[in-house]
């Protein structure tokens, strides 16, 4: 670690990981309700479990992005963070707001739009914290070297904050409400978060492979271009059936089908750079997460997204377990794995160690990734059958659900594996470090890299 | 392909192309906004009662179990067309009473069945508003979705 203030990232990563553990725990509870419908019914209703699950996900991913930014920005800009104090206060506000939302949900205090359930004052706190982060990051960037990685990363984060403002706009007309709601939800995860993802990947690839920045940054611009060229009009795949005009069907189908292209480009990018690079980096588990992230994002967001994105397919599959299958693997592959890759890479330096607990970390990779893949398969089967029963044979929802019990049971089982994997990851990264570096690896872990 | 491209050219394509597609996207959503207000929804029919019903829908976070026009939690039935499923287009009064009494009946407490929580705290006025919101929603022109009345 070259710069003292990179340490700012440490509490961000710890907070992110603890909230991650909470997120998967609520997921497991909700998964249990599918199998044992009476489970917890009086104690905690399903809708509270679900909003806790999704909100914790968003909060910890964002905290992870903030931490990643603070970690890499000094190296990229070749200067210290503008104000570590602002960073710590900003983290405190964000964690407080996230925890306050979580607690208030347990008492039935929430707003009612999906993913935007946070009470108004909590939304305002999140916004303030986000703006403090952007101020801090932008001041740091302005003071130093401006690389493509840091420019694209901060652009992505700025745009995320700007589109978040649509969370405050809730028109009475449901169709308008839904149309602008997607300005937050879709433009985040299939638009500007793509900028964050690609730039963090580019940073990891420079560090892990040693390939020239010039080449990596060219790829970065090509990929983020493809993300936005396809992703912006790709929003159209949410505008098929909500009262928006019919032209969104061809537009949404065409552009969202193209969303596969940047995701594939990221796979090619990562593997090509490792093939080309000559650095034998000792942090093998960070390499595994980096490559795994691009592959699982391609399958989860790309392939599983494409599966139901064409309007004439979506007409039947819209709002079934097919969507749930895609949602789980896309978030896991693209954003969860990305954060875990950065954390796996940065933690040894933040703790002043050579890479440690690598075997345990890699076990957690395979458990979580295997579990998520299996969960996605079971939900896909459930969704296909549900689509046929409900949308073709016109069988009522509750009746059709009875035929899906087997898949929900298997989904719960895979959820248990994911939780075990997640806890193992926490143990590997936060627990007592035992240095594990393969023989012959380059000795660069404790210095600049 | 990528060998012949310089980093600066890639950057310019990224910024130029993104701005182009962003402007196009905003223009299309503005048109869609106009279309929603004038054609596909009963915008003038957004009475105080419908607004209140939407507020009740949100206050209870129905979306985190049900889906509405296919968006939501997929844990409970689609409600965008529930008004029609209850025959509201033929006999509005019966549909209204049917929906209200169904909500009042919760929780059913049937063993092994997914449980809808109790909504006994909702007033008569709130229940009427909620049902009116669901009726209003059923009038949205959704391009023929869902394919079946089962939702």
PDB file of N, CA, C and O in Angstrom, chain A residues 360-401:
ATOM      1  N   UNK A 360      -9.192 -21.225   2.170  1.00  0.00           N
ATOM      2  CA  UNK A 360     -10.520 -21.019   2.736  1.00  0.00           C
ATOM      3  C   UNK A 360     -11.341 -20.078   1.855  1.00  0.00           C
ATOM      4  O   UNK A 360     -12.525 -20.305   1.576  1.00  0.00           O
ATOM      5  N   UNK A 361     -10.688 -19.029   1.401  1.00  0.00           N
ATOM      6  CA  UNK A 361     -11.352 -18.054   0.536  1.00  0.00           C
ATOM      7  C   UNK A 361     -11.830 -18.718  -0.761  1.00  0.00           C
ATOM      8  O   UNK A 361     -12.960 -18.496  -1.210  1.00  0.00           O
ATOM      9  N   UNK A 362     -10.979 -19.567  -1.336  1.00  0.00           N
ATOM     10  CA  UNK A 362     -11.374 -20.223  -2.597  1.00  0.00           C
ATOM     11  C   UNK A 362     -12.489 -21.224  -2.365  1.00  0.00           C
ATOM     12  O   UNK A 362     -13.354 -21.390  -3.215  1.00  0.00           O
ATOM     13  N   UNK A 363     -12.500 -21.881  -1.197  1.00  0.00           N
ATOM     14  CA  UNK A 363     -13.634 -22.750  -0.869  1.00  0.00           C
ATOM     15  C   UNK A 363     -14.922 -21.934  -0.821  1.00  0.00           C
ATOM     16  O   UNK A 363     -15.965 -22.364  -1.318  1.00  0.00           O
ATOM     17  N   UNK A 364     -14.835 -20.763  -0.235  1.00  0.00           N
ATOM     18  CA  UNK A 364     -16.043 -19.943  -0.146  1.00  0.00           C
ATOM     19  C   UNK A 364     -16.503 -19.534  -1.551  1.00  0.00           C
ATOM     20  O   UNK A 364     -17.702 -19.466  -1.821  1.00  0.00           O
ATOM     21  N   UNK A 365     -15.544 -19.295  -2.446  1.00  0.00           N
ATOM     22  CA  UNK A 365     -15.898 -18.981  -3.838  1.00  0.00           C
ATOM     23  C   UNK A 365     -16.722 -20.110  -4.448  1.00  0.00           C
ATOM     24  O   UNK A 365     -17.773 -19.890  -5.024  1.00  0.00           O
ATOM     25  N   UNK A 366     -16.234 -21.335  -4.303  1.00  0.00           N
ATOM     26  CA  UNK A 366     -16.924 -22.451  -4.977  1.00  0.00           C
ATOM     27  C   UNK A 366     -18.245 -22.779  -4.310  1.00  0.00           C
ATOM     28  O   UNK A 366     -19.216 -23.142  -4.978  1.00  0.00           O
ATOM     29  N   UNK A 367     -18.294 -22.655  -2.976  1.00  0.00           N
ATOM     30  CA  UNK A 367     -19.565 -22.910  -2.295  1.00  0.00           C
ATOM     31  C   UNK A 367     -20.613 -21.880  -2.708  1.00  0.00           C
ATOM     32  O   UNK A 367     -21.741 -22.220  -3.091  1.00  0.00           O
ATOM     33  N   UNK A 368     -20.242 -20.616  -2.641  1.00  0.00           N
ATOM     34  CA  UNK A 368     -21.213 -19.560  -2.975  1.00  0.00           C
ATOM     35  C   UNK A 368     -21.610 -19.623  -4.444  1.00  0.00           C
ATOM     36  O   UNK A 368     -22.785 -19.537  -4.790  1.00  0.00           O
ATOM     37  N   UNK A 369     -20.608 -19.770  -5.316  1.00  0.00           N
ATOM     38  CA  UNK A 369     -20.896 -19.757  -6.735  1.00  0.00           C
ATOM     39  C   UNK A 369     -21.694 -20.986  -7.149  1.00  0.00           C
ATOM     40  O   UNK A 369     -22.661 -20.889  -7.907  1.00  0.00           O
ATOM     41  N   UNK A 370     -21.308 -22.143  -6.612  1.00  0.00           N
ATOM     42  CA  UNK A 370     -22.055 -23.362  -6.892  1.00  0.00           C
ATOM     43  C   UNK A 370     -23.478 -23.255  -6.370  1.00  0.00           C
ATOM     44  O   UNK A 370     -24.441 -23.598  -7.059  1.00  0.00           O
ATOM     45  N   UNK A 371     -23.617 -22.754  -5.149  1.00  0.00           N
ATOM     46  CA  UNK A 371     -24.944 -22.596  -4.554  1.00  0.00           C
ATOM     47  C   UNK A 371     -25.823 -21.652  -5.357  1.00  0.00           C
ATOM     48  O   UNK A 371     -26.996 -21.937  -5.627  1.00  0.00           O
ATOM     49  N   UNK A 372     -25.247 -20.528  -5.778  1.00  0.00           N
ATOM     50  CA  UNK A 372     -26.040 -19.568  -6.556  1.00  0.00           C
ATOM     51  C   UNK A 372     -26.425 -20.145  -7.910  1.00  0.00           C
ATOM     52  O   UNK A 372     -27.529 -19.906  -8.408  1.00  0.00           O
ATOM     53  N   UNK A 373     -25.509 -20.887  -8.528  1.00  0.00           N
ATOM     54  CA  UNK A 373     -25.827 -21.490  -9.825  1.00  0.00           C
ATOM     55  C   UNK A 373     -26.984 -22.472  -9.666  1.00  0.00           C
ATOM     56  O   UNK A 373     -27.952 -22.450 -10.425  1.00  0.00           O
ATOM     57  N   UNK A 374     -26.898 -23.302  -8.620  1.00  0.00           N
ATOM     58  CA  UNK A 374     -27.958 -24.284  -8.405  1.00  0.00           C
ATOM     59  C   UNK A 374     -29.287 -23.593  -8.111  1.00  0.00           C
ATOM     60  O   UNK A 374     -30.345 -23.981  -8.615  1.00  0.00           O
ATOM     61  N   UNK A 375     -29.235 -22.542  -7.306  1.00  0.00           N
ATOM     62  CA  UNK A 375     -30.446 -21.774  -7.001  1.00  0.00           C
ATOM     63  C   UNK A 375     -31.066 -21.220  -8.286  1.00  0.00           C
ATOM     64  O   UNK A 375     -32.289 -21.266  -8.488  1.00  0.00           O
ATOM     65  N   UNK A 376     -30.207 -20.738  -9.169  1.00  0.00           N
ATOM     66  CA  UNK A 376     -30.694 -20.176 -10.428  1.00  0.00           C
ATOM     67  C   UNK A 376     -31.349 -21.253 -11.285  1.00  0.00           C
ATOM     68  O   UNK A 376     -32.404 -21.022 -11.883  1.00  0.00           O
ATOM     69  N   UNK A 377     -30.736 -22.437 -11.328  1.00  0.00           N
ATOM     70  CA  UNK A 377     -31.339 -23.527 -12.115  1.00  0.00           C
ATOM     71  C   UNK A 377     -32.714 -23.881 -11.562  1.00  0.00           C
ATOM     72  O   UNK A 377     -33.690 -24.012 -12.300  1.00  0.00           O
ATOM     73  N   UNK A 378     -32.803 -24.055 -10.238  1.00  0.00           N
ATOM     74  CA  UNK A 378     -34.089 -24.482  -9.670  1.00  0.00           C
ATOM     75  C   UNK A 378     -35.157 -23.423  -9.908  1.00  0.00           C
ATOM     76  O   UNK A 378     -36.295 -23.747 -10.260  1.00  0.00           O
ATOM     77  N   UNK A 379     -34.804 -22.152  -9.739  1.00  0.00           N
ATOM     78  CA  UNK A 379     -35.796 -21.104  -9.960  1.00  0.00           C
ATOM     79  C   UNK A 379     -36.184 -21.008 -11.436  1.00  0.00           C
ATOM     80  O   UNK A 379     -37.314 -20.676 -11.774  1.00  0.00           O
ATOM     81  N   UNK A 380     -35.226 -21.316 -12.319  1.00  0.00           N
ATOM     82  CA  UNK A 380     -35.543 -21.291 -13.744  1.00  0.00           C
ATOM     83  C   UNK A 380     -36.547 -22.386 -14.084  1.00  0.00           C
ATOM     84  O   UNK A 380     -37.535 -22.145 -14.786  1.00  0.00           O
ATOM     85  N   UNK A 381     -36.305 -23.593 -13.561  1.00  0.00           N
ATOM     86  CA  UNK A 381     -37.270 -24.671 -13.796  1.00  0.00           C
ATOM     87  C   UNK A 381     -38.630 -24.292 -13.229  1.00  0.00           C
ATOM     88  O   UNK A 381     -39.659 -24.469 -13.890  1.00  0.00           O
ATOM     89  N   UNK A 382     -38.636 -23.752 -11.999  1.00  0.00           N
ATOM     90  CA  UNK A 382     -39.906 -23.340 -11.396  1.00  0.00           C
ATOM     91  C   UNK A 382     -40.596 -22.317 -12.286  1.00  0.00           C
ATOM     92  O   UNK A 382     -41.810 -22.391 -12.524  1.00  0.00           O
ATOM     93  N   UNK A 383     -39.813 -21.382 -12.803  1.00  0.00           N
ATOM     94  CA  UNK A 383     -40.391 -20.305 -13.611  1.00  0.00           C
ATOM     95  C   UNK A 383     -40.950 -20.797 -14.927  1.00  0.00           C
ATOM     96  O   UNK A 383     -42.000 -20.328 -15.383  1.00  0.00           O
ATOM     97  N   UNK A 384     -40.261 -21.735 -15.545  1.00  0.00           N
ATOM     98  CA  UNK A 384     -40.740 -22.252 -16.831  1.00  0.00           C
ATOM     99  C   UNK A 384     -42.067 -22.989 -16.625  1.00  0.00           C
ATOM    100  O   UNK A 384     -43.023 -22.795 -17.379  1.00  0.00           O
ATOM    101  N   UNK A 385     -42.126 -23.797 -15.576  1.00  0.00           N
ATOM    102  CA  UNK A 385     -43.371 -24.523 -15.307  1.00  0.00           C
ATOM    103  C   UNK A 385     -44.485 -23.550 -14.930  1.00  0.00           C
ATOM    104  O   UNK A 385     -45.606 -23.647 -15.414  1.00  0.00           O
ATOM    105  N   UNK A 386     -44.132 -22.567 -14.095  1.00  0.00           N
ATOM    106  CA  UNK A 386     -45.130 -21.563 -13.716  1.00  0.00           C
ATOM    107  C   UNK A 386     -45.673 -20.846 -14.956  1.00  0.00           C
ATOM    108  O   UNK A 386     -46.886 -20.635 -15.092  1.00  0.00           O
ATOM    109  N   UNK A 387     -44.775 -20.477 -15.864  1.00  0.00           N
ATOM    110  CA  UNK A 387     -45.190 -19.783 -17.078  1.00  0.00           C
ATOM    111  C   UNK A 387     -46.188 -20.626 -17.858  1.00  0.00           C
ATOM    112  O   UNK A 387     -47.224 -20.134 -18.315  1.00  0.00           O
ATOM    113  N   UNK A 388     -45.867 -21.900 -17.978  1.00  0.00           N
ATOM    114  CA  UNK A 388     -46.754 -22.754 -18.762  1.00  0.00           C
ATOM    115  C   UNK A 388     -48.117 -22.916 -18.063  1.00  0.00           C
ATOM    116  O   UNK A 388     -49.164 -22.758 -18.691  1.00  0.00           O
ATOM    117  N   UNK A 389     -48.090 -23.205 -16.774  1.00  0.00           N
ATOM    118  CA  UNK A 389     -49.354 -23.431 -16.053  1.00  0.00           C
ATOM    119  C   UNK A 389     -50.223 -22.172 -16.068  1.00  0.00           C
ATOM    120  O   UNK A 389     -51.408 -22.219 -16.400  1.00  0.00           O
ATOM    121  N   UNK A 390     -49.580 -21.049 -15.717  1.00  0.00           N
ATOM    122  CA  UNK A 390     -50.357 -19.840 -15.472  1.00  0.00           C
ATOM    123  C   UNK A 390     -50.643 -19.054 -16.734  1.00  0.00           C
ATOM    124  O   UNK A 390     -51.752 -18.559 -16.941  1.00  0.00           O
ATOM    125  N   UNK A 391     -49.669 -18.991 -17.616  1.00  0.00           N
ATOM    126  CA  UNK A 391     -49.776 -18.077 -18.752  1.00  0.00           C
ATOM    127  C   UNK A 391     -50.250 -18.787 -20.011  1.00  0.00           C
ATOM    128  O   UNK A 391     -50.644 -18.144 -20.981  1.00  0.00           O
ATOM    129  N   UNK A 392     -50.150 -20.107 -20.044  1.00  0.00           N
ATOM    130  CA  UNK A 392     -50.635 -20.838 -21.210  1.00  0.00           C
ATOM    131  C   UNK A 392     -51.925 -21.576 -20.856  1.00  0.00           C
ATOM    132  O   UNK A 392     -52.931 -21.455 -21.549  1.00  0.00           O
ATOM    133  N   UNK A 393     -51.893 -22.305 -19.726  1.00  0.00           N
ATOM    134  CA  UNK A 393     -53.058 -23.110 -19.379  1.00  0.00           C
ATOM    135  C   UNK A 393     -54.071 -22.362 -18.520  1.00  0.00           C
ATOM    136  O   UNK A 393     -55.124 -22.889 -18.183  1.00  0.00           O
ATOM    137  N   UNK A 394     -53.721 -21.117 -18.150  1.00  0.00           N
ATOM    138  CA  UNK A 394     -54.648 -20.274 -17.386  1.00  0.00           C
ATOM    139  C   UNK A 394     -55.052 -20.906 -16.045  1.00  0.00           C
ATOM    140  O   UNK A 394     -56.214 -20.872 -15.644  1.00  0.00           O
ATOM    141  N   UNK A 395     -54.081 -21.495 -15.366  1.00  0.00           N
ATOM    142  CA  UNK A 395     -54.334 -22.045 -14.027  1.00  0.00           C
ATOM    143  C   UNK A 395     -54.003 -20.960 -13.004  1.00  0.00           C
ATOM    144  O   UNK A 395     -53.017 -20.243 -13.154  1.00  0.00           O
ATOM    145  N   UNK A 396     -54.842 -20.831 -11.980  1.00  0.00           N
ATOM    146  CA  UNK A 396     -54.680 -19.756 -11.006  1.00  0.00           C
ATOM    147  C   UNK A 396     -53.342 -19.822 -10.284  1.00  0.00           C
ATOM    148  O   UNK A 396     -52.809 -20.911 -10.018  1.00  0.00           O
ATOM    149  N   UNK A 397     -52.843 -18.643  -9.915  1.00  0.00           N
ATOM    150  CA  UNK A 397     -51.517 -18.509  -9.309  1.00  0.00           C
ATOM    151  C   UNK A 397     -51.278 -19.485  -8.152  1.00  0.00           C
ATOM    152  O   UNK A 397     -50.313 -20.239  -8.144  1.00  0.00           O
ATOM    153  N   UNK A 398     -52.174 -19.455  -7.156  1.00  0.00           N
ATOM    154  CA  UNK A 398     -51.931 -20.251  -5.957  1.00  0.00           C
ATOM    155  C   UNK A 398     -51.948 -21.754  -6.261  1.00  0.00           C
ATOM    156  O   UNK A 398     -51.217 -22.532  -5.635  1.00  0.00           O
ATOM    157  N   UNK A 399     -52.754 -22.152  -7.221  1.00  0.00           N
ATOM    158  CA  UNK A 399     -52.814 -23.561  -7.610  1.00  0.00           C
ATOM    159  C   UNK A 399     -51.507 -23.948  -8.310  1.00  0.00           C
ATOM    160  O   UNK A 399     -50.909 -24.990  -8.035  1.00  0.00           O
ATOM    161  N   UNK A 400     -51.070 -23.083  -9.212  1.00  0.00           N
ATOM    162  CA  UNK A 400     -49.834 -23.363  -9.944  1.00  0.00           C
ATOM    163  C   UNK A 400     -48.647 -23.467  -8.988  1.00  0.00           C
ATOM    164  O   UNK A 400     -47.756 -24.302  -9.163  1.00  0.00           O
ATOM    165  N   UNK A 401     -48.637 -22.613  -7.961  1.00  0.00           N
ATOM    166  CA  UNK A 401     -47.511 -22.622  -7.027  1.00  0.00           C
ATOM    167  C   UNK A 401     -47.351 -23.971  -6.321  1.00  0.00           C
ATOM    168  O   UNK A 401     -46.245 -24.374  -5.993  1.00  0.00           O
TER     169      UNK A 401
END
